[in-house]
């Protein structure tokens, strides 16, 4: 049985979850001490963002040793204990597999830049062009160009992400052998699978110039190519031996690509994260946000519900601003937080809850760029400064899109530093909202966002239609979203009002849940109201 079709998966960003030793940095013993929280929420698996040794230029997405644990987070024994303690609570562990690139501090890179066999071609190295310019015209994900000169080697290396994240070269067969070895290493320790970072970019077909684009020139040379499909099938052979699960982070993926990546008979990925619904509030590139409009958002969700048999459902992760200020409304914090929870837990697919989402955490309250840690935000700041964009405007752009918004420490209680650390300062600023947004308060409040998440998780367990049922949309207007989930005789309708004004919908039924106190349902929704109805048989 595919356990992951019935499970809720919870993402932990280890640096910000729970500090256990007072150094201001979250760690694995800290995670272990909070497993009961996750069990109470009803999660079936944890996706652990990277915990490997790393210089942390991109907080662990720049790995310097794939077979160890960052000493800041603990040791291998702590990881073993986490796997065991989670298992005792019926929770599986998924590791983050970051194999598009390594840190430039990885031993492979050190050897590759010195041309030591067999590491010589582990990365994409290239000389300057005859006119002295960069090897090609590609541009990278974090706003910089993607070639960096290396004095030791006397060549440039390719990096689609930060300068210290060098892309691995899968044309060199040893690289895939290394990756297979890494998979076995963790699977042998008992992890249940992997979340695969930017997995559809692995294979670069050539280093030829790309067609000029506003962002990511060169994309056609590495986006979801046949070579990547081949790599995934080879990795699957290892994974199958352990019945392991994989969810791919697949950027710019289209439904056609997604079907190829996830079709069970092709033996590549089990599941993937698509991005379309997360991009409906942006112009051209992710750093230019416009106001959120519900309709295109609903349409993107409907499209993917219809195009794929099964989706990864998410509204937040460590790369995205928080969902309440983004898709909901701060002024209706509790109502819109519950409404978004309802959407997340009633669409067809596997829901992913990002740490803090279950208590309605909101975006950071930083005052300026000097409080930022995110390598992407710091790059954008540098680039905008070079174009003389005034500081005020720069900050407005960055504050709205910075990945640090979702990376501030988890707000456990209203004690110092929100109960995250006993240190004077956490590694990243704790959001002052913790005085009124924290788990401890919400635990004792049956009406809290936390209680709502728990309740919906329970409802999902009870109603198979909410898990396995098909999806049928009934209404999707500029503010109202209504859809039905049906399995055999069991049929449930969800109606959501994405606005601060009352709304009407056509559906009726027996009221199962509402984020307002009410007895029955006559088709009228309060501001940001979410209702779940049991459809009456005709
Ligand atoms: O993110 C991939 C990615 O494409 C990001 O650029 C994403 O679009 C962006 O962060 C949104 O602002 C993955 C990881 O999730 C991210 O944390 C890493 O920084 C990145 O890969 C490189 O490993
Ligand atoms: Ca610590």
Coordinates of C-alpha atoms and ligand atoms in Angstrom, one line a residue:
X1 CA 0.0 0.0 0.0
X2 CA 1.1 3.5 -0.7
X3 CA 1.3 4.8 2.8
X4 CA 2.1 8.3 1.6
X5 CA -1.4 8.7 0.0
X6 CA -3.0 8.5 3.4
X7 CA -0.3 10.5 5.3
X8 CA 0.1 14.1 6.2
X9 CA 3.8 15.1 5.8
X10 CA 5.4 17.7 8.0
X11 CA 8.4 19.7 7.0
X12 CA 11.1 20.6 9.5
X13 CA 13.6 23.3 8.9
X14 CA 16.1 22.0 11.5
X15 CA 17.9 25.3 12.2
X16 CA 14.7 26.9 13.3
X17 CA 12.7 24.1 15.0
X18 CA 14.0 23.6 18.5
X19 CA 17.4 24.3 20.1
X20 CA 18.3 21.8 22.8
X21 CA 21.8 23.1 24.0
X22 CA 21.4 26.8 24.2
X23 CA 23.6 27.8 21.2
X24 CA 20.7 29.5 19.5
X25 CA 20.6 26.9 16.7
X26 CA 18.0 24.2 16.3
X27 CA 19.2 20.7 16.4
X28 CA 18.3 17.0 16.2
X29 CA 17.9 16.4 20.0
X30 CA 15.6 19.4 19.9
X31 CA 13.5 17.7 17.2
X32 CA 13.3 14.5 19.2
X33 CA 12.0 16.5 22.2
X34 CA 9.1 17.8 20.0
X35 CA 8.0 14.6 18.4
X36 CA 5.0 14.3 20.6
X37 CA 3.8 17.6 19.1
X38 CA 3.9 16.0 15.6
X39 CA 2.3 12.8 16.7
X40 CA -0.6 14.8 18.2
X41 CA -1.0 16.7 14.9
X42 CA -1.3 13.3 13.2
X43 CA 1.6 13.4 10.9
X44 CA 2.8 10.3 9.2
X45 CA 6.2 11.5 8.0
X46 CA 8.7 14.2 8.5
X47 CA 10.6 15.8 5.7
X48 CA 13.8 17.0 7.3
X49 CA 15.5 19.9 5.4
X50 CA 19.2 19.1 5.2
X51 CA 21.1 18.2 8.3
X52 CA 24.4 17.2 6.7
X53 CA 27.7 19.0 7.3
X54 CA 27.6 22.3 5.4
X55 CA 29.3 25.7 5.5
X56 CA 25.7 27.0 5.5
X57 CA 25.9 29.5 2.7
X58 CA 22.4 28.2 1.8
X59 CA 21.6 26.7 5.2
X60 CA 22.5 23.1 4.4
X61 CA 21.5 23.1 0.7
X62 CA 25.3 23.4 0.2
X63 CA 26.4 20.0 1.4
X64 CA 30.1 19.3 2.2
X65 CA 29.6 15.6 3.4
X66 CA 26.6 13.5 2.4
X67 CA 27.3 10.8 5.0
X68 CA 27.4 12.7 8.2
X69 CA 25.5 15.1 10.4
X70 CA 26.3 18.8 10.8
X71 CA 27.9 19.0 14.3
X72 CA 25.7 22.0 15.0
X73 CA 22.7 19.6 14.7
X74 CA 24.2 16.6 16.5
X75 CA 25.9 13.4 15.4
X76 CA 24.9 10.3 13.5
X77 CA 23.8 8.7 16.8
X78 CA 21.3 11.5 17.2
X79 CA 20.0 10.9 13.8
X80 CA 19.6 7.2 14.5
X81 CA 17.8 8.0 17.7
X82 CA 15.5 10.4 15.8
X83 CA 14.6 7.7 13.3
X84 CA 13.9 5.3 16.1
X85 CA 11.9 7.7 18.3
X86 CA 9.9 8.8 15.3
X87 CA 9.2 5.2 14.3
X88 CA 7.9 4.6 17.9
X89 CA 5.3 7.3 17.2
X90 CA 4.4 5.9 13.7
X91 CA 6.3 8.7 12.0
X92 CA 8.7 8.1 9.1
X93 CA 11.7 10.2 8.3
X94 CA 12.4 11.6 4.8
X95 CA 15.8 13.2 4.2
X96 CA 16.5 16.0 1.8
X97 CA 18.5 14.8 -1.1
X98 CA 20.5 17.7 -2.6
X99 CA 22.3 16.2 -5.6
X100 CA 22.2 18.8 -8.2
X101 CA 25.1 20.5 -6.6
X102 CA 27.5 20.2 -3.7
X103 CA 29.2 22.8 -1.5
X104 CA 32.5 24.0 -3.0
X105 CA 33.9 22.8 0.4
X106 CA 33.0 19.2 -0.4
X107 CA 36.1 16.9 -0.7
X108 CA 35.0 16.0 -4.3
X109 CA 35.3 19.6 -5.3
X110 CA 38.6 20.1 -3.6
X111 CA 39.9 17.1 -5.6
X112 CA 38.2 18.1 -8.8
X113 CA 39.7 21.6 -8.9
X114 CA 43.1 19.9 -8.5
X115 CA 42.3 17.5 -11.3
X116 CA 42.7 14.4 -9.1
X117 CA 41.4 11.2 -10.7
X118 CA 38.6 10.1 -10.7
X119 CA 37.2 13.5 -9.5
X120 CA 38.4 15.6 -12.5
X121 CA 35.0 15.8 -14.2
X122 CA 32.7 15.6 -11.2
X123 CA 31.7 19.2 -11.9
X124 CA 31.1 21.3 -15.0
X125 CA 34.4 23.0 -15.7
X126 CA 35.0 25.2 -18.7
X127 CA 37.6 27.7 -20.0
X128 CA 36.7 31.2 -20.9
X129 CA 35.6 31.8 -24.5
X130 CA 38.3 32.9 -27.0
X131 CA 37.3 36.6 -26.4
X132 CA 37.8 36.1 -22.7
X133 CA 34.1 36.1 -21.8
X134 CA 32.3 33.5 -19.6
X135 CA 31.8 30.0 -21.0
X136 CA 28.2 30.7 -21.9
X137 CA 25.3 33.2 -21.4
X138 CA 23.3 31.2 -18.8
X139 CA 22.0 33.0 -15.7
X140 CA 21.3 31.5 -12.3
X141 CA 18.5 31.0 -9.9
X142 CA 19.7 33.4 -7.3
X143 CA 20.1 36.4 -9.6
X144 CA 23.8 36.1 -10.4
X145 CA 25.4 34.7 -13.5
X146 CA 26.3 31.1 -13.0
X147 CA 30.0 30.8 -13.7
X148 CA 32.7 31.2 -11.1
X149 CA 36.4 31.4 -11.8
X150 CA 38.6 29.0 -9.9
X151 CA 42.2 29.9 -9.5
X152 CA 43.4 26.5 -8.5
X153 CA 41.9 24.8 -11.6
X154 CA 42.3 27.7 -13.9
X155 CA 38.8 27.3 -15.2
X156 CA 35.2 28.4 -14.5
X157 CA 32.8 26.0 -12.8
X158 CA 29.0 26.0 -13.3
X159 CA 26.7 26.9 -10.4
X160 CA 23.0 27.4 -11.1
X161 CA 22.5 28.4 -7.5
X162 CA 24.8 30.2 -5.1
X163 CA 28.5 30.6 -6.0
X164 CA 29.4 28.0 -3.4
X165 CA 27.0 25.4 -4.8
X166 CA 28.8 23.8 -7.7
X167 CA 26.7 21.7 -10.1
X168 CA 27.5 18.0 -10.3
X169 CA 28.3 16.6 -13.7
X170 CA 26.2 13.5 -14.4
X171 CA 28.0 12.9 -17.7
X172 CA 30.7 11.5 -15.4
X173 CA 29.4 8.0 -14.5
X174 CA 31.1 8.0 -11.0
X175 CA 28.9 10.8 -9.8
X176 CA 25.7 8.6 -10.1
X177 CA 27.5 5.8 -8.3
X178 CA 28.4 8.1 -5.4
X179 CA 24.7 9.2 -5.2
X180 CA 23.5 5.5 -5.1
X181 CA 25.9 5.0 -2.3
X182 CA 24.5 7.9 -0.4
X183 CA 21.0 6.6 -0.8
X184 CA 22.0 3.2 0.6
X185 CA 23.8 4.8 3.5
X186 CA 20.7 6.5 4.7
X187 CA 18.2 3.8 3.8
X188 CA 20.3 1.3 5.7
X189 CA 19.9 3.6 8.7
X190 CA 16.2 3.4 8.4
X191 CA 15.0 6.6 6.6
X192 CA 11.8 6.0 4.6
X193 CA 12.8 8.1 1.5
X194 CA 13.8 11.4 0.2
X195 CA 12.6 14.8 -0.8
X196 CA 14.7 15.5 -3.9
X197 CA 16.0 19.0 -4.3
X198 CA 15.6 20.6 -7.8
X199 CA 15.6 17.1 -9.1
X200 CA 14.5 17.9 -12.7
X201 CA 17.6 20.0 -13.4
X202 CA 20.2 17.3 -13.0
X203 CA 21.0 16.6 -16.6
X204 CA 22.6 19.3 -18.7
X205 CA 22.5 18.4 -22.4
X206 CA 25.2 20.8 -23.4
X207 CA 26.8 24.0 -22.3
X208 CA 25.8 25.9 -25.4
X209 CA 24.4 29.4 -25.1
X210 CA 20.7 29.6 -24.2
X211 CA 17.9 31.6 -25.8
X212 CA 17.9 35.0 -24.1
X213 CA 15.2 35.1 -21.4
X214 CA 14.2 37.6 -18.7
X215 CA 15.3 35.1 -16.1
X216 CA 17.2 31.8 -16.3
X217 CA 18.7 32.0 -19.8
X218 CA 19.9 28.5 -20.5
X219 CA 16.9 26.7 -19.0
X220 CA 16.2 24.7 -22.1
X221 CA 19.5 23.0 -21.7
X222 CA 18.6 21.4 -18.4
X223 CA 14.9 21.5 -17.6
X224 CA 13.5 18.0 -17.3
X225 CA 15.5 16.4 -20.0
X226 CA 15.7 12.7 -21.0
X227 CA 19.0 12.4 -19.2
X228 CA 17.3 13.3 -16.0
X229 CA 14.6 10.7 -16.5
X230 CA 17.3 8.1 -17.0
X231 CA 19.1 9.1 -13.8
X232 CA 15.8 8.9 -11.8
X233 CA 15.2 5.4 -13.2
X234 CA 18.7 4.3 -12.1
X235 CA 18.2 5.7 -8.6
X236 CA 14.8 4.0 -8.4
X237 CA 16.5 0.6 -8.7
X238 CA 18.3 1.3 -5.4
X239 CA 15.2 2.8 -3.8
X240 CA 13.0 -0.1 -4.8
X241 CA 15.2 -2.5 -2.8
X242 CA 14.0 -0.6 0.3
X243 CA 10.5 0.3 -0.9
X244 CA 11.5 3.9 -0.4
X245 CA 9.4 6.9 -1.2
X246 CA 10.5 10.0 -3.2
X247 CA 9.0 13.4 -3.7
X248 CA 10.7 15.6 -6.1
X249 CA 11.0 19.3 -6.0
X250 CA 10.5 20.0 -9.7
X251 CA 10.8 23.7 -10.7
X252 CA 8.9 25.0 -13.8
X253 CA 7.3 21.7 -14.2
X254 CA 4.4 21.4 -16.6
X255 CA 1.6 18.7 -16.2
X256 CA 3.1 16.8 -19.1
X257 CA 6.5 16.8 -17.5
X258 CA 4.9 15.9 -14.2
X259 CA 3.1 12.9 -15.6
X260 CA 6.4 11.6 -17.1
X261 CA 8.2 12.1 -13.8
X262 CA 5.5 10.4 -11.7
X263 CA 3.8 7.8 -13.8
X264 CA 4.1 4.6 -11.6
X265 CA 5.0 2.4 -14.5
X266 CA 8.0 4.6 -15.4
X267 CA 9.6 4.0 -12.0
X268 CA 11.0 7.5 -11.5
X269 CA 9.4 9.7 -8.7
X270 CA 6.4 8.9 -6.5
X271 CA 5.3 12.4 -6.1
X272 CA 6.4 16.0 -7.0
X273 CA 6.0 19.6 -5.9
X274 CA 4.6 21.8 -8.7
X275 CA 4.8 25.5 -8.5
X276 CA 2.1 27.0 -10.6
X277 CA -0.3 27.9 -7.7
X278 CA 2.6 29.5 -5.9
X279 CA 3.4 31.8 -8.8
X280 CA -0.1 33.3 -9.4
X281 CA 0.9 36.4 -7.4
X282 CA 4.1 37.2 -9.3
X283 CA 5.0 39.1 -12.4
X284 CA 7.6 37.3 -14.7
X285 CA 10.0 36.5 -11.9
X286 CA 9.6 35.4 -8.3
X287 CA 11.0 38.7 -6.8
X288 CA 8.2 40.8 -8.3
X289 CA 5.1 40.2 -6.4
X290 CA 1.7 41.6 -7.2
X291 CA -1.4 41.5 -5.0
X292 CA -2.9 38.1 -4.6
X293 CA -6.0 37.4 -6.6
X294 CA -7.9 34.2 -5.7
X295 CA -9.2 33.3 -9.1
X296 CA -6.0 32.5 -10.9
X297 CA -4.9 30.7 -7.7
X298 CA -8.0 28.5 -7.7
X299 CA -7.6 27.9 -11.5
X300 CA -4.0 26.7 -11.0
X301 CA -5.1 24.4 -8.3
X302 CA -8.0 23.0 -10.3
X303 CA -5.8 22.5 -13.3
X304 CA -3.3 20.4 -11.4
X305 CA -6.1 18.5 -9.6
X306 CA -7.5 17.6 -13.0
X307 CA -4.2 17.0 -14.8
X308 CA -2.5 14.7 -12.3
X309 CA -4.0 11.7 -10.5
X310 CA -2.2 12.7 -7.3
X311 CA -0.5 15.9 -6.2
X312 CA 1.7 17.1 -3.4
X313 CA -0.4 19.8 -1.7
X314 CA 1.4 22.7 -0.1
X315 CA 1.0 26.4 0.6
X316 CA 4.2 26.9 2.5
X317 CA 7.8 25.7 2.7
X318 CA 11.2 27.2 3.6
X319 CA 11.5 29.0 0.3
X320 CA 8.2 30.9 0.4
X321 CA 6.7 33.6 2.5
X322 CA 4.0 32.5 5.0
X323 CA 0.6 31.7 3.7
X324 CA -1.7 33.8 5.9
X325 CA -0.4 37.2 4.9
X326 CA -0.1 36.0 1.3
X327 CA -3.3 34.1 0.5
X328 CA -5.3 35.0 3.6
X329 CA -5.6 38.2 5.6
X330 CA -3.7 39.4 8.7
X331 CA -6.9 41.1 9.9
X332 CA -8.7 37.8 9.8
X333 CA -5.8 35.9 11.0
X334 CA -7.6 33.1 12.8
X335 CA -10.4 32.7 10.2
X336 CA -8.1 32.8 7.2
X337 CA -5.5 30.6 8.8
X338 CA -8.2 27.9 9.4
X339 CA -9.6 28.4 5.9
X340 CA -6.1 27.8 4.4
X341 CA -5.8 24.7 6.6
X342 CA -9.1 23.5 5.2
X343 CA -7.9 24.0 1.6
X344 CA -4.6 22.2 2.4
X345 CA -6.2 19.2 4.0
X346 CA -9.1 18.6 1.7
X347 CA -7.7 18.8 -1.8
X348 CA -6.8 15.5 -3.4
X349 CA -3.2 14.6 -2.7
X350 CA -0.6 14.4 0.0
X351 CA -0.7 17.5 2.2
X352 CA 2.6 19.0 3.4
X353 CA 2.5 21.2 6.5
X354 CA 5.5 23.5 7.0
X355 CA 6.6 24.0 10.6
X356 CA 4.7 26.9 12.2
X357 CA 1.9 26.8 9.7
X358 CA -0.1 24.7 12.2
X359 CA -0.1 27.7 14.6
X360 CA -0.6 30.4 11.9
X361 CA 2.9 31.9 12.0
X362 CA 3.3 35.0 9.9
X363 CA 6.1 36.7 8.0
X364 CA 9.1 38.1 9.7
X365 CA 9.1 41.5 11.4
X366 CA 12.6 42.5 10.4
X367 CA 13.4 46.2 9.9
X368 CA 16.1 46.0 7.3
X369 CA 18.5 44.1 5.2
X370 CA 21.1 43.7 7.9
X371 CA 18.8 41.3 9.7
X372 CA 18.6 38.9 6.7
X373 CA 20.4 35.6 6.4
X374 CA 19.0 34.2 3.1
X375 CA 21.6 34.1 0.4
X376 CA 19.0 34.7 -2.3
X377 CA 17.8 37.9 -0.5
X378 CA 21.3 39.1 0.0
X379 CA 22.1 38.6 -3.7
X380 CA 18.9 40.4 -4.8
X381 CA 19.9 43.3 -2.5
X382 CA 23.3 43.5 -4.0
X383 CA 22.0 43.5 -7.5
X384 CA 19.3 46.1 -6.8
X385 CA 21.9 48.3 -5.1
X386 CA 24.1 48.0 -8.2
X387 CA 21.2 49.4 -10.2
X388 CA 20.8 52.2 -7.7
X389 CA 17.4 51.1 -6.5
X390 CA 16.8 53.3 -3.4
X391 CA 17.0 51.5 0.0
X392 CA 13.3 51.9 0.8
X393 CA 12.1 50.3 -2.4
X394 CA 14.7 47.6 -2.2
X395 CA 13.5 46.7 1.2
X396 CA 9.9 46.6 0.1
X397 CA 10.7 44.2 -2.7
X398 CA 12.9 41.9 -0.5
X399 CA 10.7 41.9 2.6
X400 CA 7.8 40.6 0.5
X401 CA 9.7 37.8 -1.1
X402 CA 12.6 36.9 1.3
X403 CA 12.8 33.2 2.2
X404 CA 13.7 34.3 5.7
X405 CA 10.0 35.1 6.2
X406 CA 9.4 31.4 6.8
X407 CA 12.7 30.7 8.5
X408 CA 12.3 32.5 11.8
X409 CA 12.3 30.2 14.8
X410 CA 9.3 28.1 15.7
X411 CA 7.1 29.8 18.3
X412 CA 6.5 27.3 21.0
X413 CA 5.4 29.5 23.9
X414 CA 5.5 33.1 25.2
X415 CA 8.7 32.7 27.1
X416 CA 12.0 34.3 26.0
X417 CA 12.8 33.6 22.4
X418 CA 9.4 31.9 22.1
X419 CA 10.8 28.8 23.8
X420 CA 13.0 28.1 20.8
X421 CA 16.3 28.6 22.6
X422 CA 17.7 29.5 26.0
X423 CA 20.5 31.5 24.3
X424 CA 20.3 35.3 24.5
X425 CA 19.8 35.4 20.7
X426 CA 18.5 32.9 18.2
X427 CA 20.5 32.5 14.9
X428 CA 17.7 34.3 13.1
X429 CA 15.4 36.9 14.7
X430 CA 12.4 35.5 16.6
X431 CA 9.2 37.1 15.4
X432 CA 7.8 39.4 18.1
X433 CA 4.4 38.0 17.2
X434 CA 5.2 35.1 19.5
X435 CA 3.5 36.9 22.4
X436 CA 0.2 36.1 20.7
X437 CA 1.1 33.4 18.1
X438 CA 2.5 30.4 20.0
X439 CA 1.7 26.8 20.4
X440 CA 1.3 26.8 24.2
X441 CA -1.6 29.3 24.0
X442 CA -3.2 27.5 21.2
X443 CA -3.0 24.1 22.9
X444 CA -5.3 25.3 25.6
X445 CA -7.7 26.9 23.2
X446 CA -10.2 24.6 21.4
X447 CA -10.9 27.4 19.0
X448 CA -7.3 27.9 17.9
X449 CA -5.7 27.3 14.5
X450 CA -3.7 24.4 16.0
X451 CA -6.9 22.8 17.3
X452 CA -8.4 23.2 13.8
X453 CA -5.5 21.5 12.2
X454 CA -5.7 18.6 14.6
X455 CA -9.4 18.3 14.1
X456 CA -9.2 18.3 10.3
X457 CA -6.4 15.8 10.4
X458 CA -8.7 13.6 12.4
X459 CA -11.6 14.2 10.0
X460 CA -9.3 13.2 7.1
X461 CA -8.6 9.9 8.9
X462 CA -12.3 9.2 9.4
X463 CA -13.5 10.2 5.9
X464 CA -11.9 8.2 3.2
X465 CA -13.5 10.5 0.6
X466 CA -11.2 13.3 1.9
X467 CA -8.2 11.2 1.2
X468 CA -8.9 9.0 -1.7
X469 CA -12.0 10.6 -3.2
X470 CA -12.0 12.2 -6.6
X471 CA -12.0 15.9 -7.0
X472 CA -14.8 17.9 -8.7
X473 CA -14.9 21.7 -8.7
X474 CA -18.2 23.4 -8.4
X475 CA -17.5 27.1 -8.1
X476 CA -14.3 29.2 -8.6
X477 CA -15.0 32.9 -8.7
X478 CA -12.9 35.9 -7.8
X479 CA -13.3 35.0 -4.1
X480 CA -15.2 31.7 -3.6
X481 CA -13.9 28.2 -4.1
X482 CA -16.2 25.2 -3.8
X483 CA -15.4 21.6 -4.6
X484 CA -16.5 18.1 -3.9
X485 CA -14.6 15.0 -2.9
X486 CA -16.4 11.8 -3.6
X487 CA -15.7 8.1 -3.1
X488 CA -18.5 5.7 -3.7
X489 CA -21.5 6.8 -1.6
X490 CA -19.4 9.1 0.5
X491 CA -19.4 12.7 -0.7
X492 CA -18.1 15.8 0.9
X493 CA -18.3 19.4 -0.3
X494 CA -15.9 22.2 0.8
X495 CA -16.8 25.8 0.4
X496 CA -14.2 28.6 1.0
X497 CA -14.7 32.3 1.1
X498 CA -11.4 34.0 0.3
X499 CA -12.6 37.5 1.1
X500 CA -13.5 39.8 4.0
X501 CA -17.1 40.1 2.8
X502 CA -20.0 37.7 3.2
X503 CA -20.6 35.4 0.1
X504 CA -23.1 33.0 -1.2
X505 CA -22.6 29.6 -2.7
X506 CA -25.0 27.1 -4.3
X507 CA -24.1 24.1 -2.2
X508 CA -26.2 22.8 0.7
X509 CA -25.6 19.8 2.8
X510 CA -25.2 18.6 6.4
X511 CA -22.7 20.8 8.2
X512 CA -19.6 18.8 9.2
X513 CA -17.3 21.7 10.1
X514 CA -17.2 25.5 10.0
X515 CA -14.6 27.9 11.3
X516 CA -17.5 29.9 12.6
X517 CA -19.9 28.8 15.3
X518 CA -23.1 27.8 13.4
X519 CA -25.7 25.1 13.4
X520 CA -26.7 24.6 9.8
X521 CA -25.7 25.9 6.4
X522 CA -28.0 27.9 4.1
X523 CA -25.4 28.8 1.4
X524 CA -24.2 32.0 3.1
X525 CA -20.6 32.3 4.1
X526 CA -19.1 34.7 6.6
X527 CA -15.8 36.6 5.9
X528 CA -13.1 34.0 5.4
X529 CA -15.4 31.2 6.3
X530 CA -14.6 27.6 5.4
X531 CA -17.3 25.0 5.6
X532 CA -17.2 21.3 5.1
X533 CA -20.5 19.7 4.2
X534 CA -21.7 16.1 4.0
X535 CA -23.6 15.9 0.7
X536 CA -27.1 14.5 1.1
X537 CA -28.0 11.6 -1.2
X538 CA -30.2 12.7 -4.1
Ligands
LIG1 O1 15.0 25.4 -4.2 C1 14.9 25.5 -5.6 C2 14.5 26.7 -6.2 O2 14.2 26.8 -7.4 C3 14.5 28.0 -5.5 O3 15.2 28.9 -6.2 C4 13.1 28.5 -5.2 O4 12.5 28.7 -6.5 C5 13.3 29.7 -4.5 O5 14.0 29.4 -3.3 C6 12.1 30.4 -4.2 O6 12.4 31.7 -3.7 C7 15.7 24.4 -3.7 C8 15.7 24.5 -2.1 O7 14.3 24.3 -1.7 C9 16.2 25.9 -1.7 O8 16.1 26.1 -0.4 C10 17.7 25.9 -2.2 O9 18.2 27.1 -1.9 C11 17.8 25.5 -3.6 O10 17.1 24.4 -4.1 C12 19.3 25.2 -3.9 O11 19.6 24.0 -3.3
LIG2 CA1 21.6 23.8 19.3

